[in-house]
Coordinates of C-alpha atoms in Angstrom, one line a residue:
Chain M
M1 CA 0.0 0.0 0.0
R2 CA 2.7 2.4 1.0
T3 CA 4.8 1.5 -2.0
S4 CA 1.8 2.0 -4.3
R5 CA 1.2 5.5 -2.8
I6 CA 4.9 6.4 -3.2
V7 CA 5.0 5.2 -6.8
G8 CA 1.8 7.0 -7.7
I9 CA 2.7 10.3 -6.2
T10 CA 6.3 10.1 -7.5
F11 CA 5.1 9.4 -11.0
A12 CA 2.6 12.3 -10.9
L13 CA 5.3 14.7 -9.5
L14 CA 7.9 13.6 -12.2
C15 CA 5.4 14.2 -15.0
M16 CA 4.4 17.5 -13.4
V17 CA 8.1 18.6 -13.3
A18 CA 8.8 17.3 -16.8
A19 CA 5.8 19.2 -18.3
A20 CA 6.7 22.4 -16.4
A21 CA 10.3 22.2 -17.4
T22 CA 9.5 21.6 -21.1
L23 CA 7.2 24.6 -21.2
A24 CA 9.6 26.7 -19.2
Q25 CA 12.4 25.8 -21.7
A26 CA 10.2 26.9 -24.6
G27 CA 9.5 30.2 -22.7
L28 CA 13.2 30.8 -22.0
N29 CA 14.0 30.4 -25.7
T30 CA 12.0 33.5 -26.4
G31 CA 12.3 35.5 -23.2
F32 CA 10.4 34.3 -20.1
D33 CA 7.5 36.6 -19.4
V34 CA 4.5 36.6 -17.1
W35 CA 2.4 34.6 -19.5
D36 CA 5.1 31.9 -19.6
G37 CA 5.1 31.8 -15.8
A38 CA 1.4 31.4 -15.6
S39 CA 1.5 28.7 -18.4
V40 CA 4.2 26.7 -16.5
L41 CA 2.2 26.8 -13.3
L42 CA -1.1 25.7 -15.0
I43 CA 0.5 23.0 -17.1
A44 CA 2.1 21.6 -13.9
I45 CA -1.3 21.4 -12.2
T46 CA -3.1 19.8 -15.2
T47 CA -0.4 17.4 -16.1
G48 CA 0.1 16.3 -12.5
W49 CA -3.6 15.5 -12.3
L50 CA -3.5 13.5 -15.6
A51 CA -0.5 11.6 -14.4
W52 CA -2.1 10.8 -11.1
G53 CA -5.0 9.2 -12.9
A54 CA -2.6 7.3 -15.2
A55 CA -0.7 6.1 -12.2
Q56 CA -3.8 4.6 -10.7
A57 CA -4.4 2.7 -13.9
F58 CA -0.8 1.4 -14.1
I59 CA -0.8 0.4 -10.5
G60 CA -4.0 -1.5 -11.1
L61 CA -2.8 -3.5 -14.0
P62 CA -1.6 -6.5 -12.1
A63 CA -4.5 -8.7 -10.9
L64 CA -5.4 -8.9 -7.3
A65 CA -5.2 -12.2 -5.5
P66 CA -8.6 -14.0 -5.6
A67 CA -11.2 -12.6 -3.1
P68 CA -11.1 -14.4 0.3
R69 CA -13.5 -17.3 0.4
T70 CA -15.3 -16.5 3.6
T71 CA -18.4 -18.4 4.8
L72 CA -20.8 -18.1 7.6
M73 CA -20.8 -20.9 10.1
N74 CA -23.8 -23.3 10.7
G75 CA -26.4 -21.2 8.9
Y76 CA -25.7 -18.3 11.2
F77 CA -26.6 -14.9 9.6
P78 CA -26.2 -11.8 11.7
A79 CA -29.1 -9.3 11.7
T80 CA -28.7 -7.2 8.5
A81 CA -30.9 -4.4 7.1
I82 CA -30.7 -3.3 3.5
L83 CA -31.3 0.5 3.4
V84 CA -32.9 2.0 0.4
P85 CA -33.0 5.8 0.8
I86 CA -35.4 7.4 -1.7
C87 CA -36.4 11.0 -2.4
N88 CA -39.0 11.7 -5.1
E89 CA -38.0 8.6 -7.0
N90 CA -40.1 6.6 -9.4
P91 CA -41.8 4.2 -6.9
V92 CA -42.6 1.5 -9.4
E93 CA -39.0 1.2 -10.2
V94 CA -38.0 1.2 -6.6
C95 CA -40.6 -1.5 -5.9
A96 CA -39.4 -3.6 -8.9
R97 CA -35.8 -3.4 -7.6
V98 CA -36.6 -4.4 -4.0
Q99 CA -38.7 -7.3 -5.3
A100 CA -35.8 -8.4 -7.6
M101 CA -33.3 -8.3 -4.7
R102 CA -35.8 -10.2 -2.5
Q103 CA -36.1 -12.9 -5.2
S104 CA -32.3 -13.1 -5.4
M105 CA -32.0 -13.3 -1.6
V106 CA -34.6 -16.1 -1.5
R107 CA -32.5 -18.1 -4.0
A108 CA -29.4 -17.4 -2.0
G109 CA -31.1 -18.1 1.4
V110 CA -30.1 -14.7 2.7
P111 CA -32.4 -13.4 5.5
A112 CA -32.2 -9.6 5.7
D113 CA -34.7 -6.9 6.2
F114 CA -35.3 -4.0 3.8
A115 CA -35.9 -0.5 5.1
I116 CA -37.2 1.9 2.5
L117 CA -36.3 5.3 3.9
S118 CA -38.3 8.0 2.2
D119 CA -37.5 11.7 2.1
T120 CA -40.1 12.3 -0.5
S121 CA -41.7 15.7 0.1
D122 CA -44.2 16.3 -2.7
P123 CA -47.7 15.2 -1.3
D124 CA -48.8 13.7 -4.7
A125 CA -45.5 11.9 -5.1
L126 CA -45.8 10.6 -1.6
R127 CA -49.3 9.2 -2.2
T128 CA -48.2 7.5 -5.4
E129 CA -45.1 6.2 -3.6
R130 CA -47.2 4.7 -0.8
A131 CA -49.6 3.1 -3.2
A132 CA -46.9 1.6 -5.3
L133 CA -44.9 0.1 -2.4
L134 CA -48.0 -1.5 -0.9
L135 CA -47.3 -4.5 -3.1
L136 CA -44.0 -5.2 -1.2
F137 CA -45.7 -5.3 2.2
D138 CA -48.2 -7.9 1.2
Q139 CA -45.6 -10.4 0.1
N140 CA -44.1 -12.7 2.7
D141 CA -41.1 -14.8 1.7
G142 CA -40.3 -15.8 5.3
L143 CA -36.8 -14.4 5.0
S144 CA -37.2 -10.7 5.0
T145 CA -39.5 -7.9 6.2
V146 CA -39.9 -4.7 4.3
Y147 CA -40.1 -1.6 6.4
Y148 CA -41.1 1.8 5.2
R149 CA -41.0 5.2 6.9
V150 CA -41.3 8.7 5.7
R151 CA -39.1 11.4 7.3
E152 CA -40.8 14.7 7.9
D153 CA -37.7 16.5 9.2
R154 CA -35.5 16.0 6.2
R155 CA -32.3 17.4 7.7
G156 CA -29.0 16.2 6.4
R157 CA -30.4 14.9 3.1
K158 CA -29.4 11.3 2.3
A159 CA -26.8 11.0 5.1
G160 CA -29.3 12.4 7.5
N161 CA -31.9 9.9 6.3
V162 CA -29.6 7.0 7.0
E163 CA -28.5 8.5 10.3
D164 CA -32.1 8.8 11.4
F165 CA -32.6 5.1 10.8
I166 CA -29.4 4.3 12.8
R167 CA -30.5 6.5 15.6
R168 CA -34.0 5.1 15.8
S169 CA -33.6 1.5 14.8
G170 CA -29.9 0.7 14.4
G171 CA -29.9 -1.3 17.6
N172 CA -31.8 -4.1 15.8
Y173 CA -29.0 -4.8 13.4
T174 CA -25.3 -5.7 13.2
Y175 CA -24.9 -4.6 9.6
V176 CA -26.5 -2.3 7.1
V177 CA -26.2 -2.6 3.3
L178 CA -26.3 0.9 2.0
L179 CA -28.0 1.3 -1.4
D180 CA -29.0 4.1 -3.8
A181 CA -32.5 4.1 -5.3
D182 CA -31.1 2.7 -8.5
S183 CA -28.9 0.1 -6.9
L184 CA -29.3 -3.7 -7.3
M185 CA -27.4 -6.4 -5.5
E186 CA -27.5 -10.2 -5.8
G187 CA -28.3 -12.2 -2.7
E188 CA -24.9 -14.0 -3.0
A189 CA -23.1 -10.6 -3.0
I190 CA -24.9 -9.6 0.2
R191 CA -24.0 -13.0 1.8
H192 CA -20.3 -12.5 0.8
L193 CA -20.3 -8.9 2.2
V194 CA -21.7 -10.1 5.5
A195 CA -19.2 -13.0 5.7
R196 CA -16.3 -10.6 5.0
M197 CA -17.5 -8.3 7.8
E198 CA -17.8 -11.3 10.2
A199 CA -14.3 -12.5 9.3
N200 CA -12.7 -9.1 10.1
P201 CA -14.1 -7.5 13.3
G202 CA -12.0 -4.3 12.5
L203 CA -13.6 -3.7 9.2
G204 CA -16.1 -0.8 9.5
L205 CA -17.2 -0.6 5.9
L206 CA -16.7 -2.6 2.7
Q207 CA -17.4 -0.9 -0.6
T208 CA -18.1 -2.8 -3.8
L209 CA -17.4 -1.6 -7.3
P210 CA -20.9 -1.5 -8.8
R211 CA -21.2 -2.2 -12.5
I212 CA -23.5 0.1 -14.6
V213 CA -26.5 -1.7 -16.2
G214 CA -29.4 -0.7 -18.3
A215 CA -27.7 2.0 -20.5
E216 CA -29.4 2.4 -23.9
T217 CA -28.1 5.7 -25.3
A218 CA -24.7 6.3 -27.0
F219 CA -23.5 8.3 -24.0
G220 CA -24.9 5.9 -21.4
R221 CA -23.5 2.9 -23.2
A222 CA -20.0 4.5 -23.6
M223 CA -20.1 5.2 -19.8
Q224 CA -21.3 1.7 -19.1
F225 CA -18.5 0.2 -21.2
S226 CA -15.9 2.4 -19.6
A227 CA -17.2 1.5 -16.1
S228 CA -17.0 -2.2 -17.0
F229 CA -13.8 -2.2 -19.0
H230 CA -11.6 0.5 -17.5
S231 CA -12.9 1.0 -14.0
P232 CA -12.0 -2.4 -12.5
V233 CA -8.3 -1.6 -13.3
F234 CA -8.5 2.0 -12.0
A235 CA -10.3 0.6 -8.9
R236 CA -7.6 -2.0 -8.3
G237 CA -5.0 0.8 -8.4
L238 CA -7.1 2.8 -6.0
A239 CA -7.6 -0.2 -3.7
R240 CA -3.9 -0.8 -3.6
M241 CA -3.2 2.8 -2.8
Q242 CA -6.0 3.4 -0.3
G243 CA -5.6 0.1 1.6
P244 CA -7.7 0.1 4.8
A245 CA -8.4 3.9 4.4
G246 CA -10.3 3.1 1.3
P247 CA -13.1 5.1 -0.3
F248 CA -16.8 5.0 0.3
W249 CA -19.0 6.0 -2.6
G250 CA -22.2 6.3 -0.6
H251 CA -24.0 3.2 -1.9
N252 CA -23.5 -0.5 -2.8
A253 CA -21.5 -1.0 0.4
I254 CA -21.9 -2.8 3.7
A255 CA -21.2 -1.1 7.0
R256 CA -21.0 -2.2 10.6
V257 CA -23.8 -0.4 12.5
R258 CA -21.7 0.1 15.6
A259 CA -19.0 1.8 13.5
L260 CA -21.5 4.1 11.8
A261 CA -23.1 5.0 15.1
Q262 CA -19.8 5.7 16.7
C263 CA -18.2 7.7 13.9
C264 CA -20.7 9.0 11.4
G265 CA -23.0 11.5 13.1
L266 CA -22.3 14.3 10.7
P267 CA -22.5 17.9 11.9
E268 CA -23.8 20.8 9.9
L269 CA -20.8 23.0 8.9
T270 CA -20.9 26.6 10.2
G271 CA -21.9 29.3 7.7
P272 CA -24.2 29.2 4.7
P273 CA -23.9 26.9 1.6
P274 CA -22.1 26.2 -0.6
F275 CA -19.3 25.8 1.9
G276 CA -21.3 25.6 5.0
G277 CA -24.5 23.8 6.0
T278 CA -25.2 20.1 5.2
I279 CA -22.2 18.1 4.0
L280 CA -23.1 17.2 0.5
S281 CA -20.4 14.6 -0.4
H282 CA -20.9 12.8 2.8
D283 CA -19.5 9.5 1.8
Y284 CA -15.8 10.7 1.6
V285 CA -16.3 12.3 5.0
E286 CA -17.9 9.2 6.6
A287 CA -14.9 7.1 5.3
A288 CA -12.5 9.6 6.8
L289 CA -14.4 9.6 10.1
L290 CA -14.5 5.8 10.3
V291 CA -10.7 5.7 9.7
R292 CA -10.3 8.4 12.3
G293 CA -12.2 6.2 14.7
G294 CA -9.9 3.3 14.1
W295 CA -12.1 1.3 11.7
Q296 CA -10.9 -0.1 8.4
V297 CA -12.6 1.0 5.3
E298 CA -12.0 -1.2 2.3
M299 CA -13.0 -1.2 -1.4
D300 CA -12.9 -4.5 -3.2
P301 CA -13.5 -4.5 -6.9
R302 CA -13.5 -8.3 -7.0
I303 CA -17.0 -8.6 -5.5
D304 CA -19.5 -9.5 -8.2
G305 CA -23.2 -9.0 -8.2
S306 CA -23.3 -5.2 -7.4
F307 CA -25.1 -2.9 -9.9
E308 CA -26.2 0.6 -10.4
E309 CA -27.5 2.8 -13.3
G310 CA -25.7 5.7 -14.8
P311 CA -26.7 9.0 -16.4
E312 CA -28.1 8.5 -19.9
N313 CA -27.0 11.8 -21.4
L314 CA -24.5 14.5 -21.0
L315 CA -27.1 16.9 -19.4
A316 CA -28.0 14.4 -16.7
F317 CA -24.2 13.8 -16.2
A318 CA -23.5 17.5 -15.9
R319 CA -26.4 17.9 -13.4
R320 CA -25.0 15.2 -11.1
D321 CA -21.5 16.6 -11.6
R322 CA -22.7 20.0 -10.4
R323 CA -23.8 18.5 -7.1
W324 CA -20.5 16.5 -6.8
C325 CA -18.5 19.6 -7.6
Q326 CA -20.1 21.5 -4.8
G327 CA -19.7 18.6 -2.4
N328 CA -16.1 18.1 -3.2
L329 CA -15.2 21.8 -3.1
Q330 CA -17.0 22.0 0.3
H331 CA -14.2 19.6 1.5
I332 CA -11.9 22.6 1.4
R333 CA -13.4 23.3 4.8
L334 CA -12.5 19.9 6.1
L335 CA -8.8 19.7 5.0
N336 CA -7.9 20.8 8.4
A337 CA -10.5 18.8 10.4
P338 CA -9.1 17.6 13.7
G339 CA -7.7 14.1 14.0
L340 CA -8.0 12.9 10.4
R341 CA -5.3 10.7 8.9
K342 CA -3.0 12.3 6.4
W343 CA -4.3 10.0 3.6
S344 CA -7.9 11.1 4.3
R345 CA -6.8 14.7 3.9
F346 CA -5.1 13.7 0.7
V347 CA -8.3 12.1 -0.5
F348 CA -10.2 15.3 0.2
F349 CA -7.4 17.3 -1.6
Q350 CA -7.7 14.9 -4.6
G351 CA -11.4 15.4 -4.8
I352 CA -11.0 19.2 -4.7
V353 CA -8.4 19.2 -7.4
S354 CA -10.5 17.0 -9.6
Y355 CA -12.9 19.9 -10.1
L356 CA -10.4 22.8 -9.9
V357 CA -8.4 21.1 -12.7
S358 CA -11.0 22.0 -15.3
L359 CA -10.6 25.7 -14.3
A360 CA -6.8 25.2 -14.7
W361 CA -7.2 23.7 -18.2
G362 CA -9.5 26.6 -19.2
A363 CA -7.1 29.1 -17.7
F364 CA -4.2 27.4 -19.6
L365 CA -6.0 27.8 -22.9
I366 CA -6.8 31.4 -22.2
V367 CA -3.3 32.2 -21.1
S368 CA -1.8 30.5 -24.1
L369 CA -4.1 32.5 -26.4
L370 CA -3.3 35.8 -24.7
A371 CA 0.4 35.1 -24.8
A372 CA 0.1 34.4 -28.6
A373 CA -2.1 37.5 -29.1
T374 CA 0.2 39.9 -27.2
A375 CA 3.5 38.6 -28.5
G376 CA 5.2 41.3 -30.5
A377 CA 6.8 40.8 -34.0
P378 CA 10.2 39.1 -33.8
N379 CA 13.1 41.5 -33.6
Y380 CA 15.8 40.2 -36.0
F381 CA 18.3 42.9 -35.2
P382 CA 18.2 43.5 -31.5
D383 CA 21.7 45.3 -31.5
A384 CA 22.2 48.6 -33.2
Y385 CA 25.1 47.5 -35.4
Q386 CA 24.4 44.0 -36.2
L387 CA 25.6 42.3 -39.5
F388 CA 23.4 39.2 -39.4
P389 CA 19.8 38.8 -38.2
V390 CA 19.0 36.8 -35.1
F391 CA 16.2 34.4 -35.6
P392 CA 14.0 33.6 -32.7
D393 CA 14.3 30.1 -31.4
D394 CA 11.7 27.6 -32.6
R395 CA 9.4 26.4 -29.7
T396 CA 7.8 23.8 -31.9
F397 CA 9.9 20.9 -30.5
Q398 CA 8.9 21.6 -26.9
I399 CA 5.3 22.2 -27.7
V400 CA 5.0 19.0 -29.7
A401 CA 6.8 17.1 -27.0
L402 CA 4.3 18.5 -24.4
A403 CA 1.3 17.6 -26.6
C404 CA 2.6 14.1 -27.0
G405 CA 3.2 13.8 -23.3
V406 CA -0.3 14.9 -22.4
G407 CA -1.8 12.8 -25.1
G408 CA 0.2 9.8 -23.9
L409 CA -1.0 10.3 -20.3
L410 CA -4.6 10.2 -21.7
L411 CA -4.2 7.3 -24.1
L412 CA -1.6 5.0 -22.6
P413 CA -3.7 3.9 -19.6
K414 CA -6.5 2.9 -21.9
L415 CA -4.2 1.1 -24.3
A416 CA -2.5 -0.6 -21.3
I417 CA -5.9 -1.7 -19.9
Y418 CA -6.7 -3.0 -23.4
A419 CA -3.4 -5.0 -23.5
E420 CA -4.2 -6.3 -20.0
S421 CA -7.7 -7.4 -21.1
V422 CA -6.2 -9.3 -24.1
L423 CA -3.5 -11.0 -22.0
T424 CA -5.9 -12.1 -19.3
G425 CA -8.7 -13.1 -21.6
R426 CA -11.0 -10.4 -20.2
A427 CA -11.5 -9.0 -23.7
Y428 CA -13.5 -12.0 -24.7
Q429 CA -16.3 -10.9 -22.3
F430 CA -16.5 -7.7 -24.3
G431 CA -17.0 -9.4 -27.7
G432 CA -13.4 -10.5 -28.4
T433 CA -10.2 -8.7 -29.0
L434 CA -11.2 -6.9 -32.1
R435 CA -14.6 -5.8 -30.8
A436 CA -13.1 -4.7 -27.5
L437 CA -10.5 -2.7 -29.4
G438 CA -13.3 -1.1 -31.5
S439 CA -15.1 -0.2 -28.3
V440 CA -12.0 1.3 -26.7
L441 CA -11.3 3.4 -29.8
A442 CA -14.9 4.5 -30.0
E443 CA -15.0 5.4 -26.3
T444 CA -11.8 7.3 -26.7
L445 CA -13.1 9.2 -29.7
L446 CA -16.4 10.0 -27.9
T447 CA -14.5 11.1 -24.8
A448 CA -12.3 13.3 -26.8
L449 CA -15.3 14.9 -28.5
I450 CA -17.2 15.6 -25.3
A451 CA -14.1 16.5 -23.3
P452 CA -14.4 20.3 -24.1
L453 CA -18.0 20.2 -23.2
M454 CA -17.3 18.5 -19.9
L455 CA -14.5 21.1 -19.3
M456 CA -17.1 23.9 -19.8
Y457 CA -19.7 22.3 -17.6
Q458 CA -17.2 21.6 -14.8
S459 CA -15.6 25.0 -15.1
R460 CA -19.0 26.6 -14.8
A461 CA -19.9 24.5 -11.8
A462 CA -16.6 25.2 -10.0
A463 CA -16.8 28.9 -10.8
E464 CA -20.4 29.0 -9.4
V465 CA -19.4 27.2 -6.2
L466 CA -16.3 29.4 -5.7
S467 CA -18.4 32.5 -6.2
G468 CA -20.7 31.3 -3.4
R469 CA -23.7 30.0 -5.4
D470 CA -25.5 27.1 -3.9
G471 CA -26.7 24.5 -6.4
G472 CA -28.9 22.8 -3.9
W473 CA -29.6 19.1 -4.3
P474 CA -31.5 18.6 -7.5
A475 CA -33.2 15.2 -7.8
T476 CA -31.2 12.7 -9.8
A477 CA -32.8 12.4 -13.3
R478 CA -33.0 8.7 -13.8
G479 CA -33.9 7.2 -17.1
E480 CA -34.6 10.5 -18.9
G481 CA -32.7 9.2 -21.9
R482 CA -33.2 10.8 -25.2
L483 CA -33.1 14.5 -25.5
G484 CA -34.9 16.6 -28.2
W485 CA -33.1 19.2 -30.4
V486 CA -34.6 22.0 -28.4
E487 CA -33.4 20.5 -25.1
G488 CA -29.9 19.9 -26.6
W489 CA -29.8 23.5 -27.9
R490 CA -30.9 24.9 -24.6
A491 CA -28.3 22.9 -22.7
G492 CA -25.4 23.6 -25.1
R493 CA -26.0 27.0 -26.7
W494 CA -23.8 28.9 -24.2
I495 CA -21.0 26.5 -25.0
T496 CA -21.6 27.2 -28.8
L497 CA -21.4 30.9 -28.1
F498 CA -18.2 30.6 -26.2
G499 CA -16.7 28.4 -28.9
V500 CA -17.6 30.9 -31.6
A501 CA -16.2 33.8 -29.6
V502 CA -12.9 31.9 -29.0
S503 CA -12.7 31.0 -32.7
I504 CA -13.2 34.6 -33.8
F505 CA -10.7 35.9 -31.2
V506 CA -8.1 33.3 -32.4
L507 CA -8.7 34.1 -36.0
R508 CA -8.0 37.7 -35.5
A509 CA -5.3 37.6 -32.8
A510 CA -3.3 34.4 -33.4
P511 CA -4.3 32.8 -36.7
D512 CA -1.4 30.3 -36.4
L513 CA -3.2 28.7 -33.4
V514 CA -6.5 28.0 -35.2
V515 CA -5.6 24.5 -36.3
W516 CA -4.2 23.6 -32.9
L517 CA -7.4 24.6 -31.3
L518 CA -9.8 22.9 -33.6
P519 CA -10.1 19.8 -31.3
V520 CA -11.4 22.2 -28.6
T521 CA -13.4 24.7 -30.6
V522 CA -15.2 22.4 -33.0
P523 CA -16.8 20.3 -30.3
M524 CA -17.7 23.5 -28.5
I525 CA -19.4 25.0 -31.5
I526 CA -21.4 21.8 -32.2
A527 CA -22.2 21.2 -28.5
P528 CA -26.0 21.1 -28.9
F529 CA -25.6 18.6 -31.7
L530 CA -23.3 16.4 -29.6
I531 CA -25.5 16.6 -26.5
T532 CA -28.6 15.6 -28.5
V533 CA -27.0 12.9 -30.7
T534 CA -25.2 11.1 -27.9
S535 CA -28.5 10.8 -26.1
W536 CA -30.0 8.8 -28.9
P537 CA -30.6 5.1 -28.3
M538 CA -27.7 2.9 -29.5
L539 CA -28.2 -0.8 -29.3
G540 CA -25.6 -3.3 -30.5
G541 CA -22.4 -2.5 -32.3
V542 CA -19.6 -1.2 -30.1
F543 CA -19.7 -0.8 -26.3
G544 CA -20.9 -4.4 -25.6
V545 CA -20.4 -5.4 -21.9
P546 CA -20.7 -8.8 -20.3
Q547 CA -23.8 -7.8 -18.3
E548 CA -25.6 -7.3 -21.6
T549 CA -24.7 -10.7 -23.2
S550 CA -25.4 -12.6 -20.0
L551 CA -28.0 -10.6 -18.0
P552 CA -27.3 -11.0 -14.2
P553 CA -30.3 -12.7 -12.6
V554 CA -31.2 -9.8 -10.3
V555 CA -31.2 -7.4 -13.3
A556 CA -33.3 -9.8 -15.3
D557 CA -35.8 -10.1 -12.4
Y558 CA -35.9 -6.3 -12.1
R559 CA -36.8 -5.9 -15.7
R560 CA -39.4 -8.6 -15.5
N561 CA -41.0 -7.0 -12.4
L562 CA -40.9 -3.6 -14.0
A563 CA -42.5 -4.8 -17.2
R564 CA -45.3 -6.5 -15.1
D565 CA -45.8 -3.4 -13.0
T566 CA -45.7 -0.8 -15.7
D567 CA -49.0 0.3 -17.0
P568 CA -50.1 -0.6 -20.5
K569 CA -49.1 2.8 -21.8
G570 CA -45.5 2.0 -21.1
T571 CA -44.9 4.6 -18.5
A572 CA -43.2 3.1 -15.4
D573 CA -45.5 5.1 -13.2
G574 CA -48.5 2.9 -13.0
A575 CA -48.8 2.8 -9.2
I576 CA -52.1 4.6 -9.2
A577 CA -53.5 2.6 -12.0
R578 CA -52.6 -0.6 -10.3
T579 CA -54.2 0.2 -7.0
A580 CA -57.2 2.0 -8.3
Chain O
M1 CA -56.2 10.0 -6.8
A2 CA -54.6 7.1 -5.1
P3 CA -56.0 6.0 -1.8
T4 CA -54.0 6.9 1.3
H5 CA -53.0 4.1 3.6
D6 CA -51.8 4.2 7.2
L7 CA -48.3 2.9 6.9
T8 CA -47.2 3.7 10.4
P9 CA -47.0 0.0 11.4
L10 CA -44.5 -0.5 8.6
A11 CA -41.9 1.7 10.2
P12 CA -38.7 -0.1 11.4
R13 CA -38.9 -1.4 14.9
P14 CA -37.4 1.1 17.4
A15 CA -34.0 0.2 18.9
P16 CA -32.3 3.5 19.5
L17 CA -28.6 3.9 19.2
D18 CA -26.5 6.8 20.4
M19 CA -24.8 8.6 17.5
P20 CA -22.6 11.4 18.7
R21 CA -22.1 14.5 16.5
Q22 CA -18.6 14.4 15.1
V23 CA -16.3 17.4 15.4
L24 CA -15.0 18.4 12.0
E25 CA -14.2 22.0 12.7
H26 CA -11.7 23.5 15.1
A27 CA -13.2 25.9 17.6
A28 CA -13.1 29.4 16.2
R29 CA -10.0 31.3 17.4
P30 CA -10.8 34.5 19.3
S31 CA -9.8 37.7 17.4
T32 CA -6.9 39.8 18.5
F33 CA -9.4 42.4 20.0
E34 CA -11.2 39.6 21.9
M35 CA -7.8 38.4 23.3
F36 CA -6.9 41.9 24.3
S37 CA -10.3 42.6 25.9
R38 CA -10.1 39.4 27.8
L39 CA -6.8 40.3 29.2
F40 CA -7.2 44.0 30.0
L41 CA -10.8 45.0 29.6
R42 CA -12.5 42.3 31.6
N43 CA -14.4 44.7 33.8
I44 CA -15.6 47.1 31.1

């Protein structure tokens, strides 16, 4: 663990220094000015961040040892509750998921209760929710009881919702499995999690790596492919570096109730949002507090049978990212929190930088443009009595080297992961070596196309938070899928305007840079088109994942339940129709 | 309109646990003026 951390940080620092030195050298050739100084600082930050991500992938390339085979003795199963916090969710989908997990738990012989913890506030939504969930309470499988309660004092949002359960009913249980409204878990996975907790009394929380399921759009399926193909390797790297101070992502994890009660009563931060008030990204904080309290927090990407859904279009992704941005930047307040381990502080720092880095990329582009625009004409005869002209040094070599280095940090991890998948045979689960390569290339192309858009969205989010604007906690838009042209235009027109403005500026002030900036300006200008088109359904072709070719039983059950409970019009909102 | 049902009996069984509020912020440091006033202006 310590070696992995040292290797990762050293690699990032070396890349940072190399990039800064290369750009500084290019600046020195032509007289180092204030723009060069700013560029060097910004390229150091951005390259360091890219290298840190690449280091995680490289460290994760070697396979982990097989997951420990832990079993529970003599049919003993400690009291466990599966917590499903919901807030204005589609209740028919929630109902279908809980039913699917119950079916899976019956097959696996896992006795655990469900607690649906509702923070739904809208009275109509609440009525629909109650009516839809009635179906669950009527069923009796002899293994689990489904509880349901609505919280009227909705303080603390999701973390407060779970905390309320622990405070009122936590004494009934040894473990809680924490889910999101869109989570699914196989009964066998729950059994494994409980057995792992039983085997290690010092383990406070065990996080799984959920696989994304159910994506149908081009954007969603690219994310689903990336999460299935690339994420396990990144997660192995992360697990190696984090060790027992590992991450908690807020759902698809099991926690020891005693540890949660002891360490995870989150306070409200002093001052108003966005930096004060309720802690938004509570999961990182809870992980840090558990570690502070002496508990181990582990993430194990080897655990199968854990699923979630992802955003289906760029707009939904950006909306979620806005919330995460505010949550992560709020951690600035916690960097100095008393008693935290150094690594926990570093994890906060890492989360903060992940959002500030977009601003740094944007600033780097602006500084580069201003430097080019304000550069005077070369002076070939700097001395008064000079026989031969002095030609300015060519910076092309350093700039090309820098571009190759940055491109390499972006591409090499993906190519290395592809090579790993071929060597280990993992690529066959993704349709074979050729199809997996096609998917990797298509995902890389799509990522490159939407990267400037993500940069704009993230920069706007970070700028809003830093200027003190609270984004609140917008409900997660699940399954909104396909966007119309008007929605795409509304979501991306400001990016188009910005792209056009930058292009005009570059054409007038530094025409030599126009070609270099095309990979950034073209996607910006066509942002509404990209946002709309990537939200279109895309079935088959590239981006195939194992969970599509062989549907996990719990996901298959969920779809069957949903189809049964959906009204004939096809809207998964037939709760009222069913009970009427 | 969907019928409303009394779902109170469906709430999880009570078994309260103590969950202390964690301390995440250092106590605010007194300003220089407050320090000065504590030292010298106590009776004012």
